[in-house]
Amino acid sequence: MDTTTRPNAVLTVLCGAFTGLVVIVFARLAFGVLLPPMRADLGLTYQQAGTLGTVTALGYLLFVLAGGAAAARWGPRRAVVFGLITVGIGFAGLSVATAYPALLALKALLGFGTAFSFAPMVSLLAAWYPEKRGFVIGCMSAGIGVGTLLIGFLVPWLQTLFGDAAWRVSWGLFAAAAAAVATLVIIVVRDPPGSRIAAGERPPSAEKWLIYRHPRMLIVGSVYGLIGLTYIVQAVFMVSFVVESGHPERTAGQLLAMMGLLSVAAGPAWGMLSDHWGRGNALLTAMVLVTIATMLPLIDQTLLMFFLHYLIMGCAVNGSFALIQASSTDQVAPRYIPIAFSFSTLVFAAGQFVGPAIAGWLIETTGDFRAAFLFTTAGLIVGCILTAWIRRFPRELAVGGPPQSEASTARDG
């Protein structure tokens, strides 16, 4: 690729970070913070509230492959803008909605829009900057970390200003942010060469089954799914495990904040390391650290063990996300990246979908949080074994013809 024709890296990566902030933090993670005042204001039951969270994940799961195919056909820039506008419409609707069926439809719309924006933006960054794709994808994940911290300060501040209406104001601000980021993407971002099909050309999506059935993509997708399952179980149940073990809720919150702060820098740091040391080497190291972190509270439930758990997770888990995302883009030619990444993200979304249900059943059945984290530890050990296979992947592309220098420079030998 002629590097003189590439767009400004800083601005393009910022667009990626802002996109992640809108479609992951605002559309997914912020709901947990806004739920208590929403439930009180609208009179929702806990079951209804839980369904609202599930329907967004389901919308993403159902349409993530369609989002990748759309990016391959339209070009990733158009797909990202379409997804951001869709998510913005969902935010605007939530700011005024009162009826439960409307809330369900709007929350599903958030998942649908995310499917058309997150994976295509990752694939765009990977195609434009193949020699440092670990770093640029890590920077995008850092935007999610920053956004998570932002939500923790923004929502309480809005509650002091607007009282019971703060949750509606929050959704309205999210809609404005989505519109602003969509405008920025239109102005700044350009599609990589060859990412859009020409008239009469065979679309990349026509060969999607070459990607879906390839052993390398199945291995990468499985690792991504295991990471997703582990992370969501940790996010949902670890704080409760800390409290049930006799430690104060405030302490659990401080440990969580420490992990969030560390994760902001972890994605870019691990990505940069992988660009120089090799993707498989860095990914295996991060996976081993996440496995150790998950095992520590199983050994003992002292404050020291929980502190070390959150410390190591903060240093490594965002790195594992960025590296497995980069690994999924390493396996195919640039024009197939949206489809390959969407496929691995589908497995990730499935892991996040089933993880809490399995972990919750284990906790209910055994009356012990350790059963859930023993389950995730076993999954991570399998993930480490599969990651060792990723280290041995050949440099040749799995799908897309002969080796291409722009697609292989970031892979380890």
Tab-separated table of C-alpha atoms in Angstrom, residues 7-405:
chain	number	residue	atom	x	y	z
A	7	PRO	CA	-5.453	9.469	5.590
A	8	ASN	CA	-4.144	11.141	8.722
A	9	ALA	CA	-3.583	8.310	11.192
A	10	VAL	CA	-4.359	10.322	14.333
A	11	LEU	CA	-7.698	11.608	13.034
A	12	THR	CA	-8.723	8.236	11.601
A	13	VAL	CA	-7.880	6.383	14.816
A	14	LEU	CA	-9.745	9.041	16.819
A	15	CYS	CA	-12.793	8.379	14.648
A	16	GLY	CA	-12.412	4.701	15.509
A	17	ALA	CA	-12.142	5.435	19.227
A	18	PHE	CA	-15.192	7.727	19.110
A	19	THR	CA	-17.158	5.102	17.191
A	20	GLY	CA	-16.343	2.506	19.856
A	21	LEU	CA	-17.356	4.965	22.565
A	22	VAL	CA	-20.779	5.548	20.969
A	23	VAL	CA	-21.719	2.012	19.920
A	24	ILE	CA	-20.184	0.052	22.792
A	25	VAL	CA	-20.163	2.392	25.801
A	26	PHE	CA	-23.271	4.497	25.124
A	27	ALA	CA	-25.300	1.781	23.373
A	28	ARG	CA	-24.351	-1.175	25.603
A	29	LEU	CA	-22.489	-0.403	28.814
A	30	ALA	CA	-24.290	2.799	29.842
A	31	PHE	CA	-27.613	0.993	30.157
A	32	GLY	CA	-26.574	-0.557	33.470
A	33	VAL	CA	-25.960	2.911	34.910
A	34	LEU	CA	-29.181	4.406	33.499
A	35	LEU	CA	-31.375	1.420	34.354
A	36	PRO	CA	-32.240	2.235	38.019
A	37	PRO	CA	-33.763	5.675	37.286
A	38	MET	CA	-35.387	4.360	34.081
A	39	ARG	CA	-36.974	1.464	35.945
A	40	ALA	CA	-38.259	3.721	38.702
A	41	ASP	CA	-39.636	6.333	36.296
A	42	LEU	CA	-41.316	3.902	33.885
A	43	GLY	CA	-42.385	1.286	36.458
A	44	LEU	CA	-40.498	-1.557	34.813
A	45	THR	CA	-40.133	-4.936	36.474
A	46	TYR	CA	-36.712	-6.506	36.891
A	47	GLN	CA	-37.661	-9.095	34.282
A	48	GLN	CA	-38.591	-6.372	31.790
A	49	ALA	CA	-35.363	-4.520	32.564
A	50	GLY	CA	-33.325	-7.669	31.978
A	51	THR	CA	-35.086	-8.287	28.675
A	52	LEU	CA	-34.205	-4.779	27.521
A	53	GLY	CA	-30.534	-5.558	28.082
A	54	THR	CA	-30.806	-8.917	26.339
A	55	VAL	CA	-32.563	-7.618	23.229
A	56	THR	CA	-29.656	-5.298	22.394
A	57	ALA	CA	-27.203	-8.176	22.610
A	58	LEU	CA	-29.555	-10.308	20.512
A	59	GLY	CA	-29.874	-7.615	17.842
A	60	TYR	CA	-26.099	-7.418	17.608
A	61	LEU	CA	-25.742	-11.194	17.488
A	62	LEU	CA	-28.318	-11.570	14.715
A	63	PHE	CA	-26.984	-8.842	12.430
A	64	VAL	CA	-23.200	-8.811	12.954
A	65	LEU	CA	-22.615	-10.995	9.882
A	66	ALA	CA	-24.911	-8.762	7.832
A	67	GLY	CA	-22.891	-5.758	8.991
A	68	GLY	CA	-19.674	-7.334	7.768
A	69	ALA	CA	-21.222	-8.256	4.423
A	70	ALA	CA	-22.568	-4.706	4.038
A	71	ALA	CA	-19.115	-3.252	4.714
A	72	ALA	CA	-17.615	-5.562	2.100
A	73	ARG	CA	-20.257	-4.536	-0.449
A	74	TRP	CA	-20.748	-0.802	0.317
A	75	GLY	CA	-17.332	-0.038	1.783
A	76	PRO	CA	-16.697	0.132	5.547
A	77	ARG	CA	-17.095	3.928	5.758
A	78	ARG	CA	-20.697	3.834	4.540
A	79	ALA	CA	-21.502	0.933	6.838
A	80	VAL	CA	-20.052	2.775	9.855
A	81	VAL	CA	-22.025	5.940	9.084
A	82	PHE	CA	-25.220	3.928	8.582
A	83	GLY	CA	-24.683	2.168	11.906
A	84	LEU	CA	-23.981	5.402	13.790
A	85	ILE	CA	-27.079	7.091	12.360
A	86	THR	CA	-29.181	4.058	13.288
A	87	VAL	CA	-27.818	4.039	16.827
A	88	GLY	CA	-28.437	7.791	17.063
A	89	ILE	CA	-32.087	7.277	16.099
A	90	GLY	CA	-32.333	4.644	18.816
A	91	PHE	CA	-30.857	7.012	21.407
A	92	ALA	CA	-33.241	9.804	20.388
A	93	GLY	CA	-36.210	7.464	20.641
A	94	LEU	CA	-35.181	6.246	24.099
A	95	SER	CA	-34.988	9.845	25.329
A	96	VAL	CA	-38.759	10.264	24.788
A	97	ALA	CA	-40.177	6.699	24.875
A	98	THR	CA	-42.655	5.652	27.554
A	99	ALA	CA	-44.246	2.402	26.298
A	100	TYR	CA	-42.430	-0.872	26.915
A	101	PRO	CA	-42.859	-2.241	23.344
A	102	ALA	CA	-41.236	0.945	22.009
A	103	LEU	CA	-38.353	0.524	24.452
A	104	LEU	CA	-37.820	-3.037	23.231
A	105	ALA	CA	-37.773	-1.961	19.583
A	106	LEU	CA	-35.393	0.915	20.269
A	107	LYS	CA	-32.995	-1.223	22.297
A	108	ALA	CA	-32.984	-3.810	19.489
A	109	LEU	CA	-32.200	-0.959	17.085
A	110	LEU	CA	-29.091	-0.162	19.133
A	111	GLY	CA	-27.822	-3.718	18.658
A	112	PHE	CA	-28.630	-3.578	14.944
A	113	GLY	CA	-26.752	-0.304	14.479
A	114	THR	CA	-23.750	-1.537	16.443
A	115	ALA	CA	-23.502	-4.554	14.133
A	116	PHE	CA	-23.088	-2.209	11.151
A	117	SER	CA	-20.524	0.107	12.734
A	118	PHE	CA	-18.123	-1.538	15.207
A	119	ALA	CA	-16.740	-4.411	13.112
A	120	PRO	CA	-16.527	-2.344	9.892
A	121	MET	CA	-14.565	0.377	11.714
A	122	VAL	CA	-12.102	-2.176	13.096
A	123	SER	CA	-11.684	-3.658	9.616
A	124	LEU	CA	-11.121	-0.198	8.121
A	125	LEU	CA	-8.340	0.591	10.593
A	126	ALA	CA	-6.742	-2.813	10.021
A	127	ALA	CA	-6.763	-2.351	6.242
A	128	TRP	CA	-5.339	1.183	6.278
A	129	TYR	CA	-2.555	0.506	8.800
A	130	PRO	CA	-1.599	-3.180	8.439
A	131	GLU	CA	1.943	-2.732	9.739
A	132	LYS	CA	0.609	-1.366	13.053
A	133	ARG	CA	-2.888	-2.779	13.143
A	134	GLY	CA	-2.399	-4.117	16.672
A	135	PHE	CA	-1.694	-0.588	17.898
A	136	VAL	CA	-4.566	1.130	16.060
A	137	ILE	CA	-7.100	-1.497	17.130
A	138	GLY	CA	-5.750	-1.184	20.674
A	139	CYS	CA	-6.314	2.580	20.507
A	140	MET	CA	-9.921	1.932	19.494
A	141	SER	CA	-10.376	-0.283	22.541
A	142	ALA	CA	-8.826	2.470	24.661
A	143	GLY	CA	-11.701	4.696	23.569
A	144	ILE	CA	-14.071	2.183	25.129
A	145	GLY	CA	-12.105	2.331	28.385
A	146	VAL	CA	-12.171	6.129	28.416
A	147	GLY	CA	-15.885	6.099	27.672
A	148	THR	CA	-16.557	3.752	30.566
A	149	LEU	CA	-14.831	6.161	32.936
A	150	LEU	CA	-16.716	9.074	31.348
A	151	ILE	CA	-20.076	7.433	31.998
A	152	GLY	CA	-19.159	6.975	35.656
A	153	PHE	CA	-18.781	10.746	36.045
A	154	LEU	CA	-21.300	12.065	33.485
A	155	VAL	CA	-24.461	10.284	34.591
A	156	PRO	CA	-24.223	11.197	38.317
A	157	TRP	CA	-23.474	14.817	37.340
A	158	LEU	CA	-26.538	14.942	35.089
A	159	GLN	CA	-28.644	13.527	37.927
A	160	THR	CA	-27.655	16.455	40.132
A	161	LEU	CA	-28.706	18.868	37.385
A	162	PHE	CA	-31.874	17.264	36.029
A	163	GLY	CA	-33.067	14.927	38.773
A	164	ASP	CA	-35.542	12.280	37.613
A	165	ALA	CA	-35.245	13.412	33.987
A	166	ALA	CA	-31.481	12.831	33.885
A	167	TRP	CA	-31.770	9.455	32.173
A	168	ARG	CA	-33.739	11.013	29.309
A	169	VAL	CA	-31.199	13.824	29.004
A	170	SER	CA	-28.438	11.199	28.927
A	171	TRP	CA	-30.001	9.348	25.990
A	172	GLY	CA	-30.467	12.696	24.232
A	173	LEU	CA	-26.799	13.564	24.691
A	174	PHE	CA	-25.845	10.137	23.384
A	175	ALA	CA	-27.939	10.843	20.253
A	176	ALA	CA	-26.122	14.141	19.729
A	177	ALA	CA	-22.767	12.377	20.178
A	178	ALA	CA	-23.725	9.727	17.598
A	179	ALA	CA	-24.660	12.444	15.086
A	180	ALA	CA	-21.384	14.296	15.746
A	181	VAL	CA	-19.258	11.156	15.311
A	182	ALA	CA	-21.135	10.185	12.118
A	183	THR	CA	-20.400	13.668	10.728
A	184	LEU	CA	-16.744	13.356	11.713
A	185	VAL	CA	-16.468	9.969	10.006
A	186	ILE	CA	-17.995	11.410	6.814
A	187	ILE	CA	-15.463	14.253	6.822
A	188	VAL	CA	-12.306	12.414	7.918
A	189	VAL	CA	-12.523	8.705	7.077
A	190	ARG	CA	-11.833	7.215	3.648
A	191	ASP	CA	-12.271	3.642	2.470
A	192	PRO	CA	-9.043	1.687	1.896
A	193	PRO	CA	-8.228	0.836	-1.738
A	194	GLY	CA	-10.137	-2.199	-2.999
A	195	SER	CA	-12.592	-2.224	-0.094
A	196	ARG	CA	-15.596	-1.490	-2.321
A	197	ILE	CA	-16.589	-3.656	-5.245
A	198	ALA	CA	-16.665	-2.274	-8.753
A	199	ALA	CA	-19.588	-2.676	-11.119
A	200	GLY	CA	-19.905	-6.309	-12.195
A	201	GLU	CA	-17.211	-7.484	-9.784
A	202	ARG	CA	-17.811	-10.557	-7.643
A	203	PRO	CA	-18.478	-9.278	-4.081
A	204	PRO	CA	-16.318	-10.548	-1.216
A	205	SER	CA	-19.478	-11.766	0.544
A	206	ALA	CA	-19.979	-14.288	-2.273
A	207	GLU	CA	-16.975	-16.165	-0.876
A	208	LYS	CA	-17.913	-15.822	2.788
A	209	TRP	CA	-18.097	-19.568	3.358
A	210	LEU	CA	-14.402	-19.829	2.515
A	211	ILE	CA	-13.869	-17.719	5.629
A	212	TYR	CA	-16.564	-19.231	7.836
A	213	ARG	CA	-15.271	-22.791	7.310
A	214	HIS	CA	-11.540	-22.153	7.346
A	215	PRO	CA	-9.806	-23.873	10.316
A	216	ARG	CA	-7.789	-20.760	11.155
A	217	MET	CA	-10.876	-18.571	11.363
A	218	LEU	CA	-12.640	-21.206	13.484
A	219	ILE	CA	-9.721	-21.217	15.927
A	220	VAL	CA	-9.506	-17.411	16.108
A	221	GLY	CA	-13.275	-17.147	16.526
A	222	SER	CA	-13.265	-19.761	19.295
A	223	VAL	CA	-10.586	-17.862	21.234
A	224	TYR	CA	-12.536	-14.609	20.816
A	225	GLY	CA	-15.694	-16.336	22.040
A	226	LEU	CA	-13.915	-17.694	25.123
A	227	ILE	CA	-12.499	-14.226	25.885
A	228	GLY	CA	-15.966	-12.719	25.561
A	229	LEU	CA	-17.540	-15.347	27.781
A	230	THR	CA	-14.880	-14.890	30.457
A	231	TYR	CA	-15.027	-11.100	30.411
A	232	ILE	CA	-18.815	-10.863	30.711
A	233	VAL	CA	-18.909	-13.358	33.595
A	234	GLN	CA	-16.167	-11.401	35.344
A	235	ALA	CA	-17.995	-8.113	34.743
A	236	VAL	CA	-21.347	-9.433	35.982
A	237	PHE	CA	-20.336	-11.535	38.985
A	238	MET	CA	-16.873	-10.597	40.279
A	239	VAL	CA	-18.007	-7.549	42.282
A	240	SER	CA	-20.673	-9.689	43.943
A	241	PHE	CA	-18.021	-12.328	44.667
A	242	VAL	CA	-15.872	-9.681	46.376
A	243	VAL	CA	-18.795	-8.473	48.512
A	244	GLU	CA	-20.012	-11.990	49.346
A	245	SER	CA	-16.475	-12.793	50.510
A	246	GLY	CA	-16.837	-10.156	53.223
A	247	HIS	CA	-15.217	-7.099	51.643
A	248	PRO	CA	-16.952	-3.679	51.523
A	249	GLU	CA	-18.869	-2.616	48.421
A	250	ARG	CA	-16.780	0.552	48.280
A	251	THR	CA	-13.618	-1.530	48.106
A	252	ALA	CA	-15.075	-3.574	45.260
A	253	GLY	CA	-15.904	-0.352	43.416
A	254	GLN	CA	-12.374	0.956	43.904
A	255	LEU	CA	-10.895	-2.268	42.548
A	256	LEU	CA	-13.182	-2.020	39.518
A	257	ALA	CA	-12.133	1.600	38.915
A	258	MET	CA	-8.466	0.585	39.105
A	259	MET	CA	-9.067	-2.069	36.464
A	260	GLY	CA	-10.822	0.466	34.232
A	261	LEU	CA	-7.969	2.961	34.473
A	262	LEU	CA	-5.365	0.328	33.657
A	263	SER	CA	-7.369	-0.972	30.700
A	264	VAL	CA	-7.255	2.418	28.959
A	265	ALA	CA	-3.522	2.089	28.315
A	266	ALA	CA	-3.464	-1.708	28.035
A	267	GLY	CA	-5.002	-1.994	24.559
A	268	PRO	CA	-2.536	0.303	22.737
A	269	ALA	CA	0.420	-1.065	24.732
A	270	TRP	CA	-0.315	-4.700	23.915
A	271	GLY	CA	-1.125	-3.810	20.312
A	272	MET	CA	2.202	-2.052	19.851
A	273	LEU	CA	3.996	-4.977	21.478
A	274	SER	CA	2.312	-7.425	19.116
A	275	ASP	CA	3.270	-5.387	16.051
A	276	HIS	CA	6.936	-5.825	16.972
A	277	TRP	CA	7.089	-9.112	18.917
A	278	GLY	CA	4.479	-11.059	16.960
A	279	ARG	CA	0.722	-11.308	17.348
A	280	GLY	CA	0.687	-14.895	18.589
A	281	ASN	CA	3.439	-14.340	21.143
A	282	ALA	CA	1.757	-11.289	22.646
A	283	LEU	CA	-1.719	-12.856	22.564
A	284	LEU	CA	-0.570	-16.020	24.336
A	285	THR	CA	1.154	-13.942	27.031
A	286	ALA	CA	-1.986	-11.856	27.581
A	287	MET	CA	-4.182	-14.968	27.686
A	288	VAL	CA	-1.942	-16.648	30.262
A	289	LEU	CA	-2.081	-13.517	32.446
A	290	VAL	CA	-5.900	-13.357	32.209
A	291	THR	CA	-6.066	-17.059	33.138
A	292	ILE	CA	-3.837	-16.504	36.182
A	293	ALA	CA	-5.944	-13.500	37.214
A	294	THR	CA	-9.136	-15.559	37.017
A	295	MET	CA	-7.609	-18.384	39.052
A	296	LEU	CA	-6.403	-16.202	41.938
A	297	PRO	CA	-9.785	-15.730	43.708
A	298	LEU	CA	-10.287	-19.495	43.485
A	299	ILE	CA	-7.176	-20.037	45.604
A	300	ASP	CA	-8.173	-17.651	48.369
A	301	GLN	CA	-10.769	-14.905	48.839
A	302	THR	CA	-8.526	-12.443	50.656
A	303	LEU	CA	-8.363	-8.794	49.659
A	304	LEU	CA	-4.850	-9.358	48.319
A	305	MET	CA	-6.059	-12.013	45.881
A	306	PHE	CA	-8.916	-9.824	44.644
A	307	PHE	CA	-6.529	-6.874	44.317
A	308	LEU	CA	-4.124	-8.956	42.235
A	309	HIS	CA	-7.043	-10.240	40.162
A	310	TYR	CA	-8.195	-6.742	39.206
A	311	LEU	CA	-4.624	-5.516	38.755
A	312	ILE	CA	-3.689	-8.261	36.296
A	313	MET	CA	-7.052	-8.115	34.506
A	314	GLY	CA	-6.670	-4.368	34.063
A	315	CYS	CA	-3.221	-4.874	32.562
A	316	ALA	CA	-4.104	-7.783	30.277
A	317	VAL	CA	-7.779	-8.241	29.393
A	318	ASN	CA	-8.076	-5.248	27.054
A	319	GLY	CA	-4.884	-6.438	25.412
A	320	SER	CA	-6.389	-9.844	24.755
A	321	PHE	CA	-9.405	-8.156	23.126
A	322	ALA	CA	-7.267	-5.987	20.845
A	323	LEU	CA	-4.919	-8.822	19.897
A	324	ILE	CA	-7.566	-11.384	19.011
A	325	GLN	CA	-9.376	-8.732	16.977
A	326	ALA	CA	-6.140	-7.987	15.130
A	327	SER	CA	-5.495	-11.713	14.679
A	328	SER	CA	-8.848	-12.158	12.928
A	329	THR	CA	-7.851	-9.478	10.401
A	330	ASP	CA	-4.394	-10.979	9.861
A	331	GLN	CA	-5.748	-14.136	8.246
A	332	VAL	CA	-7.386	-12.718	5.101
A	333	ALA	CA	-6.773	-10.265	2.277
A	334	PRO	CA	-7.892	-6.678	2.983
A	335	ARG	CA	-11.149	-6.933	1.005
A	336	TYR	CA	-12.265	-9.869	3.186
A	337	ILE	CA	-11.430	-8.262	6.542
A	338	PRO	CA	-14.995	-6.988	7.293
A	339	ILE	CA	-16.411	-10.493	6.767
A	340	ALA	CA	-13.647	-12.232	8.741
A	341	PHE	CA	-13.889	-9.868	11.681
A	342	SER	CA	-17.690	-10.025	11.728
A	343	PHE	CA	-17.531	-13.809	11.811
A	344	SER	CA	-15.181	-13.880	14.800
A	345	THR	CA	-17.289	-11.188	16.477
A	346	LEU	CA	-20.363	-13.403	16.037
A	347	VAL	CA	-18.676	-16.087	18.150
A	348	PHE	CA	-17.646	-13.429	20.675
A	349	ALA	CA	-21.242	-12.174	20.905
A	350	ALA	CA	-22.501	-15.724	21.370
A	351	GLY	CA	-20.043	-16.205	24.234
A	352	GLN	CA	-21.249	-13.018	25.887
A	353	PHE	CA	-24.846	-14.106	25.354
A	354	VAL	CA	-24.569	-17.537	27.017
A	355	GLY	CA	-21.869	-16.784	29.608
A	356	PRO	CA	-23.995	-15.075	32.288
A	357	ALA	CA	-26.718	-17.714	32.015
A	358	ILE	CA	-24.292	-20.607	32.524
A	359	ALA	CA	-22.401	-18.838	35.315
A	360	GLY	CA	-25.623	-17.806	37.055
A	361	TRP	CA	-26.908	-21.386	36.921
A	362	LEU	CA	-23.651	-22.685	38.407
A	363	ILE	CA	-23.790	-20.144	41.242
A	364	GLU	CA	-27.446	-20.917	41.978
A	365	THR	CA	-26.877	-24.677	41.874
A	366	THR	CA	-23.731	-24.786	44.005
A	367	GLY	CA	-24.261	-21.676	46.121
A	368	ASP	CA	-20.623	-20.796	45.409
A	369	PHE	CA	-19.195	-18.137	43.089
A	370	ARG	CA	-16.091	-20.264	42.672
A	371	ALA	CA	-18.019	-22.687	40.475
A	372	ALA	CA	-18.619	-19.953	37.898
A	373	PHE	CA	-14.998	-18.843	37.856
A	374	LEU	CA	-13.743	-22.434	37.759
A	375	PHE	CA	-15.851	-22.759	34.609
A	376	THR	CA	-14.317	-19.633	33.044
A	377	THR	CA	-10.816	-20.723	34.076
A	378	ALA	CA	-11.320	-24.011	32.239
A	379	GLY	CA	-12.477	-22.055	29.191
A	380	LEU	CA	-9.413	-19.827	29.346
A	381	ILE	CA	-7.071	-22.820	29.550
A	382	VAL	CA	-8.668	-24.117	26.333
A	383	GLY	CA	-8.220	-20.624	24.897
A	384	CYS	CA	-4.502	-20.682	25.757
A	385	ILE	CA	-4.109	-24.020	23.962
A	386	LEU	CA	-5.860	-22.660	20.879
A	387	THR	CA	-3.739	-19.498	21.042
A	388	ALA	CA	-0.609	-21.659	20.909
A	389	TRP	CA	-1.938	-22.904	17.555
A	390	ILE	CA	-2.408	-19.297	16.398
A	391	ARG	CA	1.309	-18.755	17.030
A	392	ARG	CA	2.049	-21.483	14.495
A	393	PHE	CA	-0.195	-20.161	11.733
A	394	PRO	CA	1.730	-19.792	8.440
A	395	ARG	CA	2.367	-16.314	7.084
A	396	GLU	CA	0.344	-17.047	3.955
A	397	LEU	CA	-3.184	-15.675	3.967
A	398	ALA	CA	-5.924	-18.144	4.791
A	399	VAL	CA	-8.315	-16.542	2.279
A	400	GLY	CA	-7.440	-14.098	-0.483
A	401	GLY	CA	-4.798	-15.626	-2.716
A	402	PRO	CA	-1.016	-15.365	-2.451
A	403	PRO	CA	0.707	-13.623	0.456
A	404	GLN	CA	0.340	-9.863	0.435
A	405	SER	CA	2.978	-7.800	2.159
